[in-house]
Coordinates of C-alpha atoms and ligand atoms in Angstrom, one line a residue:
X287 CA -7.4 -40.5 -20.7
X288 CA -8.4 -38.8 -17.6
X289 CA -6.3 -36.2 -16.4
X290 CA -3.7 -36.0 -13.2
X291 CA -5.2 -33.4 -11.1
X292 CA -2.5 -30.7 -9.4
X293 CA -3.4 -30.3 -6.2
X294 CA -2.5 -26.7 -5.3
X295 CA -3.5 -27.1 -1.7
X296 CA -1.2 -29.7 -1.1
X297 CA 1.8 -28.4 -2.6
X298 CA 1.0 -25.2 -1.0
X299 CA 1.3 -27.0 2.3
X300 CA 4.4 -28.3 1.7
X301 CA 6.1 -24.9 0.4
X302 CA 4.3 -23.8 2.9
X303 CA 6.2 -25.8 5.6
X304 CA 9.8 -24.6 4.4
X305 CA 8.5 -21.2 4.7
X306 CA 7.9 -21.4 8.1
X307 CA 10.9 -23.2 8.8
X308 CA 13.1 -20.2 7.3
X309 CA 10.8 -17.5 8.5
X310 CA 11.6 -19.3 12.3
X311 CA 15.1 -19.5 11.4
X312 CA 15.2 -15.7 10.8
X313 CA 13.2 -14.8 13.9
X314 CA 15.8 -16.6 15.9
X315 CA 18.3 -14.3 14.7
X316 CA 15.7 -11.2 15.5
X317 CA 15.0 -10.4 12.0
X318 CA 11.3 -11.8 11.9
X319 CA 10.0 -11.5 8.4
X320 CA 7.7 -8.8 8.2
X321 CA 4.9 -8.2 5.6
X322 CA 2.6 -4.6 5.2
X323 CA -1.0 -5.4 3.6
X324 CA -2.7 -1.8 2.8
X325 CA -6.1 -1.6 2.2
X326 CA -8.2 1.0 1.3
X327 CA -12.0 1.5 0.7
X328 CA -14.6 -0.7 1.8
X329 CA -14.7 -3.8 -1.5
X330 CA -15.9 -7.1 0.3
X331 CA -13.8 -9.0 -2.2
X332 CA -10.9 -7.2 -1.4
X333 CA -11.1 -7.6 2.5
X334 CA -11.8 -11.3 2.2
X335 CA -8.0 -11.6 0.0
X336 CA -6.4 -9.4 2.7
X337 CA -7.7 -11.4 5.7
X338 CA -6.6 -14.3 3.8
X339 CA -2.9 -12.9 3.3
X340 CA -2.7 -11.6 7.0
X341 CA -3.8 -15.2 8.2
X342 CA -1.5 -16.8 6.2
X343 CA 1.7 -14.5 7.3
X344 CA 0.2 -14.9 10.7
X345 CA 0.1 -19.5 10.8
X346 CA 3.5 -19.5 9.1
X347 CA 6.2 -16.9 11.6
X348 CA 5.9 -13.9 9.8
X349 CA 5.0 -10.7 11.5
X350 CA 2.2 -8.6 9.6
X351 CA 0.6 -5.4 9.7
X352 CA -2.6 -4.5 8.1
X353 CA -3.7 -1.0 7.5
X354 CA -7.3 -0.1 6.2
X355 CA -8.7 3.4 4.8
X356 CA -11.7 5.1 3.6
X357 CA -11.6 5.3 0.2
X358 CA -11.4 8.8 0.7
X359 CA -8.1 8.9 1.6
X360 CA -5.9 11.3 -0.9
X361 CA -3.4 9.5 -2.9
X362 CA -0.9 12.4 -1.2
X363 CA -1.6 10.2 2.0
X364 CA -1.4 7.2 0.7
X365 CA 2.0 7.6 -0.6
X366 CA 3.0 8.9 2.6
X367 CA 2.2 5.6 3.9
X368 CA 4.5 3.6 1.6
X369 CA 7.4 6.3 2.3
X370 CA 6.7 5.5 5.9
X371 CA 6.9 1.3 5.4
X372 CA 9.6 1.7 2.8
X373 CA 11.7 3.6 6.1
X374 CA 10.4 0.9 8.8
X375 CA 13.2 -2.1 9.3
X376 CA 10.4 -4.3 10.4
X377 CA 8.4 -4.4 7.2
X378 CA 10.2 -6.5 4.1
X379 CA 7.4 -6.7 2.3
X380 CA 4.2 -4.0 1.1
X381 CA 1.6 -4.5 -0.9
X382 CA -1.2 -2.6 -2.0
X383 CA -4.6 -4.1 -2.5
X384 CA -5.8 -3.8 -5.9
X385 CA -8.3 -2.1 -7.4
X386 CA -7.8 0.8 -5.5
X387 CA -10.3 3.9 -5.7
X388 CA -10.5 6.0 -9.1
X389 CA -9.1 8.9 -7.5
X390 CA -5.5 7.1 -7.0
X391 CA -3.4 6.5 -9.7
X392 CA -2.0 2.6 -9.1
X393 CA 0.7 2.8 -11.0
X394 CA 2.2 5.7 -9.2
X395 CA 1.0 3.8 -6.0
X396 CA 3.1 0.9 -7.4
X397 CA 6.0 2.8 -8.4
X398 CA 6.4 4.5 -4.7
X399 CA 7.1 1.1 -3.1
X400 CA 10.8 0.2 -2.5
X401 CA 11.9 -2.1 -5.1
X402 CA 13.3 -4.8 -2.7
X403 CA 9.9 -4.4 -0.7
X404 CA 7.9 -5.4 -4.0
X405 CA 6.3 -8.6 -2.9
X406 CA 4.0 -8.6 -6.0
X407 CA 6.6 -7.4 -8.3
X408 CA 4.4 -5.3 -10.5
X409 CA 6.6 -2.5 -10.6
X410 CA 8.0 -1.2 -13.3
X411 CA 11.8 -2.5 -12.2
X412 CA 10.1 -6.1 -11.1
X413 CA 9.0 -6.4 -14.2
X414 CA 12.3 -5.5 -16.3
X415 CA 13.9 -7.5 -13.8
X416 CA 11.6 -10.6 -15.1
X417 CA 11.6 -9.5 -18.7
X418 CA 15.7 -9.3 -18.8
X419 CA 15.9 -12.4 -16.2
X420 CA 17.5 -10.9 -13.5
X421 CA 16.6 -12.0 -9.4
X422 CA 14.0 -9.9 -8.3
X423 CA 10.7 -10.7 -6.8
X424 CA 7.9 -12.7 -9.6
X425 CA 4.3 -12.1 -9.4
X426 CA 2.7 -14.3 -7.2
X427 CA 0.0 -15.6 -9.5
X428 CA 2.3 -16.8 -12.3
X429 CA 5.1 -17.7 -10.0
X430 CA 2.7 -20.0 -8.2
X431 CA 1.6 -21.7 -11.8
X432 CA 5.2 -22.1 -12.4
X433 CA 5.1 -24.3 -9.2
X434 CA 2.3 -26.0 -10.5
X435 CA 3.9 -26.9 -13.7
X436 CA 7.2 -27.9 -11.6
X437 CA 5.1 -30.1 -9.5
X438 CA 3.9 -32.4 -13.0
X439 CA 8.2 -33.6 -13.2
X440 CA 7.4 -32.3 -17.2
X441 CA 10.6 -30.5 -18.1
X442 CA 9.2 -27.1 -20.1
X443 CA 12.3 -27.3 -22.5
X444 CA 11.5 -27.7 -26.1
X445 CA 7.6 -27.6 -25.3
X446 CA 4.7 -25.3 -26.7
X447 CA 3.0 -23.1 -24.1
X448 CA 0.2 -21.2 -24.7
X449 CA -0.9 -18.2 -22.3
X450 CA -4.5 -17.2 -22.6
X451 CA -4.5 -13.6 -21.1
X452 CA -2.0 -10.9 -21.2
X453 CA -2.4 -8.5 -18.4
X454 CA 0.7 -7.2 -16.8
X455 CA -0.4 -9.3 -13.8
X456 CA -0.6 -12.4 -15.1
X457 CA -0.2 -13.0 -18.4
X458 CA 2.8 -11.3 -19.4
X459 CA 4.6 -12.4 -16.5
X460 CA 3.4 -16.2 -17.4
X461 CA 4.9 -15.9 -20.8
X462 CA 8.1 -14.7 -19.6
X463 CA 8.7 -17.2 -16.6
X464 CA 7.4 -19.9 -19.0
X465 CA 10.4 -18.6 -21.8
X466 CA 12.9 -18.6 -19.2
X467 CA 11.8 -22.2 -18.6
X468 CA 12.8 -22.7 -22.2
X469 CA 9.5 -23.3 -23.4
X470 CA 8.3 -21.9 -26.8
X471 CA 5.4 -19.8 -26.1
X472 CA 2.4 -18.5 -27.6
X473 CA 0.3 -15.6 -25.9
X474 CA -3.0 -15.5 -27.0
X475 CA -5.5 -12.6 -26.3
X476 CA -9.2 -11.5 -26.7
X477 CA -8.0 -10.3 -30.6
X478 CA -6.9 -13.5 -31.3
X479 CA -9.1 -14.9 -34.4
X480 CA -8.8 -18.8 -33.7
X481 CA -7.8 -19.6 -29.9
X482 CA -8.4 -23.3 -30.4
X483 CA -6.3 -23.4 -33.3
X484 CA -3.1 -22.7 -30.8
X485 CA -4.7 -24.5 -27.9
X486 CA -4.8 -27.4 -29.7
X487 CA -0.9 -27.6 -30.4
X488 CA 0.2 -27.0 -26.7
X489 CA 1.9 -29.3 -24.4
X490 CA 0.6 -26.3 -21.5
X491 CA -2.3 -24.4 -21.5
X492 CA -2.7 -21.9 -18.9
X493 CA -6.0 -19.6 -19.2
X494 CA -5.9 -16.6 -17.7
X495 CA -9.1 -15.2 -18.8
X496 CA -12.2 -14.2 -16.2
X497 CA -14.5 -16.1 -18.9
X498 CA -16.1 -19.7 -17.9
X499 CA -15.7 -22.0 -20.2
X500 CA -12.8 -20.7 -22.2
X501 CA -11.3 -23.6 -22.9
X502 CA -13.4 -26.7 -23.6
X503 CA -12.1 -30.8 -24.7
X504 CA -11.9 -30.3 -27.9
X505 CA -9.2 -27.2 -27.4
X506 CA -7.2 -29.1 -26.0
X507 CA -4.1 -31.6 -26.8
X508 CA -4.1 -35.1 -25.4
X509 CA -1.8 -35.2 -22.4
X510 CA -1.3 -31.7 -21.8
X511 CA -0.7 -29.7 -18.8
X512 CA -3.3 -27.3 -18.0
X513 CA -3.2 -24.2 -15.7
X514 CA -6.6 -22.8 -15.1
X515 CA -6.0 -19.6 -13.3
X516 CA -9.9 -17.9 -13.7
X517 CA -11.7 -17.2 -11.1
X518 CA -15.5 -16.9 -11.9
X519 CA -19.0 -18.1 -10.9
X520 CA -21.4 -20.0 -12.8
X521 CA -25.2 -19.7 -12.4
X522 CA -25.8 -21.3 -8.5
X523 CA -22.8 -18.7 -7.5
X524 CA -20.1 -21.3 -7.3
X525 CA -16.5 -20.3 -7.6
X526 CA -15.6 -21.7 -11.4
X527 CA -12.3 -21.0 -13.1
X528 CA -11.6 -20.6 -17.3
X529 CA -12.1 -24.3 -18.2
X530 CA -14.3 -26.5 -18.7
X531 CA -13.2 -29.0 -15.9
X532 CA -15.3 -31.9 -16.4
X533 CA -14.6 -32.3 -20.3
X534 CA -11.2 -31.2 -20.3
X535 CA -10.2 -33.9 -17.7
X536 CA -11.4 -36.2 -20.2
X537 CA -8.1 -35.4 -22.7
X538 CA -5.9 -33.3 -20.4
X539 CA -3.0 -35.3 -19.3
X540 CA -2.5 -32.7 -15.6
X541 CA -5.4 -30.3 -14.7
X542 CA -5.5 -27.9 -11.7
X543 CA -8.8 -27.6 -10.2
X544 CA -10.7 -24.2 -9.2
X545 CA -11.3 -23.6 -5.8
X546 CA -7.7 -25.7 -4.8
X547 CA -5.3 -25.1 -7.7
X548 CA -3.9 -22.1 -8.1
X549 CA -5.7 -19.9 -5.7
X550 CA -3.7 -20.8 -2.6
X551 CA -0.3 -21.6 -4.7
X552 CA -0.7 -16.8 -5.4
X553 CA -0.6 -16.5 -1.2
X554 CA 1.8 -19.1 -1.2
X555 CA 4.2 -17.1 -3.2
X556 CA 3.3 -13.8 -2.0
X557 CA 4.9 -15.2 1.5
X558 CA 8.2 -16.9 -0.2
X559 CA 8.3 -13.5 -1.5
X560 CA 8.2 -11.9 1.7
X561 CA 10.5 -14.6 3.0
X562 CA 13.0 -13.8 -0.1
X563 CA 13.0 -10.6 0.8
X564 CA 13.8 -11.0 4.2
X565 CA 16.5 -12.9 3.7
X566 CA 17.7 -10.8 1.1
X567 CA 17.3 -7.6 3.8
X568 CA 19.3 -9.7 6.4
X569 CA 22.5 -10.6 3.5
X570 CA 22.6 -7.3 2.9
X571 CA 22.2 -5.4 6.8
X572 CA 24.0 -8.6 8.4
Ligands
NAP853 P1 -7.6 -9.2 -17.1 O1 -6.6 -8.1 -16.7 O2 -9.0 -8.9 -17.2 O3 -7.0 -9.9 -18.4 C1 -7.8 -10.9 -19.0 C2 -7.1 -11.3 -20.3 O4 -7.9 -12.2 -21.0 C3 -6.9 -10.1 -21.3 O5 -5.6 -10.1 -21.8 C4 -7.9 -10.3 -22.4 O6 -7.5 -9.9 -23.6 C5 -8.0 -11.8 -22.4 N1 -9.3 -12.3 -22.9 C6 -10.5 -11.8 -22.7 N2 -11.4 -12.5 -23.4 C7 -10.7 -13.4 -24.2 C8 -11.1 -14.3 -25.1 N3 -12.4 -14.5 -25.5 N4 -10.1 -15.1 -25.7 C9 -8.8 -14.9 -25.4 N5 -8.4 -14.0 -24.4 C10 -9.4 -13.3 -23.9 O7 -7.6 -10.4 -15.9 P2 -6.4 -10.9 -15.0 O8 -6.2 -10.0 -13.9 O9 -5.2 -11.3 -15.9 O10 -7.1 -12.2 -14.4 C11 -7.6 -13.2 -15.3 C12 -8.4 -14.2 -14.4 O11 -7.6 -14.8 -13.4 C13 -9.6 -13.5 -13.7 O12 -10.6 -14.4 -13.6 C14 -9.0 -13.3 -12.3 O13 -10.0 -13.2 -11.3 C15 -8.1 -14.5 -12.2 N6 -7.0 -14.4 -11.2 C16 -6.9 -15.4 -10.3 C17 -5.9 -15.3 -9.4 C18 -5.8 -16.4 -8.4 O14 -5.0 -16.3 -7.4 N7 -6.4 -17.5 -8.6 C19 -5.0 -14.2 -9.4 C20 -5.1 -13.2 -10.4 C21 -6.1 -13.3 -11.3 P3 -7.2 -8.3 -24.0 O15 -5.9 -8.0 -23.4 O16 -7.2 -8.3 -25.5 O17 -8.3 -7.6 -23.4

């Protein structure tokens, strides 16, 4: 069998689309979707993400605003800052570029951002929100897999999900969409004894690791769905993800690919959360 791939790209485009289509619909009523990218310190990686968010906001009708620090900026400050987008009209969404330097706590950084402004819904009341399935705004990363999934027509009810990874970022929030979905769902971490011994039973994989080669052929079920949400390099300095690509396509039934899976589907989502919020903002102000 060779595997379907899931073109993230592609599907991003398309969500893509309706997102500028409702962020121009908004404009037109002068309430232009507005997103706040803070920065602070000097990490390459870091820069290149926030370019990459700005741009994005930037070809699809949403207004954005970047704002970059020294990593020597107090916390104090930098709280002051999220006060002071919390307060602007303009600004529907903020987020804070992770990791930020030792000096500032995140979660406090987190925790100061409006809850209706939480485009990457890792606060604390995003992530009850999630956990007890009210609306609120999903992490961008495992909202965008979700997508992914979506995009196969495979209907998660009844099926066996494993999660490889279970930081409050991405794995967690994975298992949790993927329960609302009705799917029965295994999380599996770096304690785990036997990884391929729940692999092997799961009509989804989704690896969430920061290890090549996690998840190899024989780990894997014939026909299932996997989400391979690592982002690594292997020896020339290419951009790899968790699995084994090349083998796994071999049983896999639906494979996302790394670079083009779900890298752009987490900016995707990061503006339909901006967009949600927006339009949430102008329900509510209206
Ligand atoms: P993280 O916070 O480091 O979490 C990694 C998880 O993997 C942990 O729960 C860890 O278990 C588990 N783990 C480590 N070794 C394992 C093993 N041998 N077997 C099973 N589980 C193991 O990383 P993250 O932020 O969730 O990100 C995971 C990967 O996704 C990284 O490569 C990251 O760069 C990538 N990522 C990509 C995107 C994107 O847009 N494409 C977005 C976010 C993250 P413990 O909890 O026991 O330590």
């Amino acid at each position: 069998m060779q595997a379907l791939p899931i073109d993230g790209v592609a599907l991003s485009r398309q969500i893509r689309a309706d997102v500028g289509r409702r962020a121009a619909a908004l404009t037109a009523q002068g309430r232009k979707p507005g997103l706040a990218v803070i920065l602070v310190g000097d990490d390459p990686a870091s820069a290149v993400y926030v370019r990459n968010k700005v741009k994005a906001c930037e070809e699809h009708g949403l207004h954005s605003v970047l704002e970059r620090y020294p990593a020597t900026l107090p916390e104090a400050e930098l709280l002051a800052r999220v006060a002071a987008l919390n307060a602007d009209p303009a600004v529907h969404g903020i987020l804070v570029q992770m990791p930020l330097p030792r000096h500032i706590d995140p979660q406090q950084v987190i925790e100061a951002i409006a809850t209706h402004k939480d485009v990457d819904g890792f606060s604390v009341h995003s992530a009850g929100a999630l956990m007890t399935g009210l609306p609120g705004l999903r992490p961008a990363t495992p909202f965008g897999c979700m997508k992914l999934i979506e995009s196969t027509g495979v209907n998660l009810k009844g099926k066996h999900a494993v999660v490889i990874g279970r930081s409050n970022t991405v794995g967690k929030p994975m298992a949790l969409l993927l329960l609302q979905a009705h799917a029965t769902v295994t999380v599996c971490h770096s304690a785990t004894p036997d990884l391929a011994l729940h692999t092997r039973q799961a009509d989804v994989v989704v690896a969430a690791v920061g290890r090549r080669n996690t998840l190899t052929a024989e780990m894997v079920k014939p026909g299932a769905i996997v989400i391979d949400v690592g982002m690594n390099r292997n020896e020339a300095g290419k951009l790899c993800g968790d699995v084994d690509f090349a083998g796994v396509s071999e049983v896999a039934g639906w494979i996302t690919p790394v670079p083009g899976g779900v890298g752009p589907m987490t900016i995707t989502m990061l503006l339909v959360n901006t967009l949600q919020a927006a339009e949430e903002a102008a329900r509510t102000t209206a």
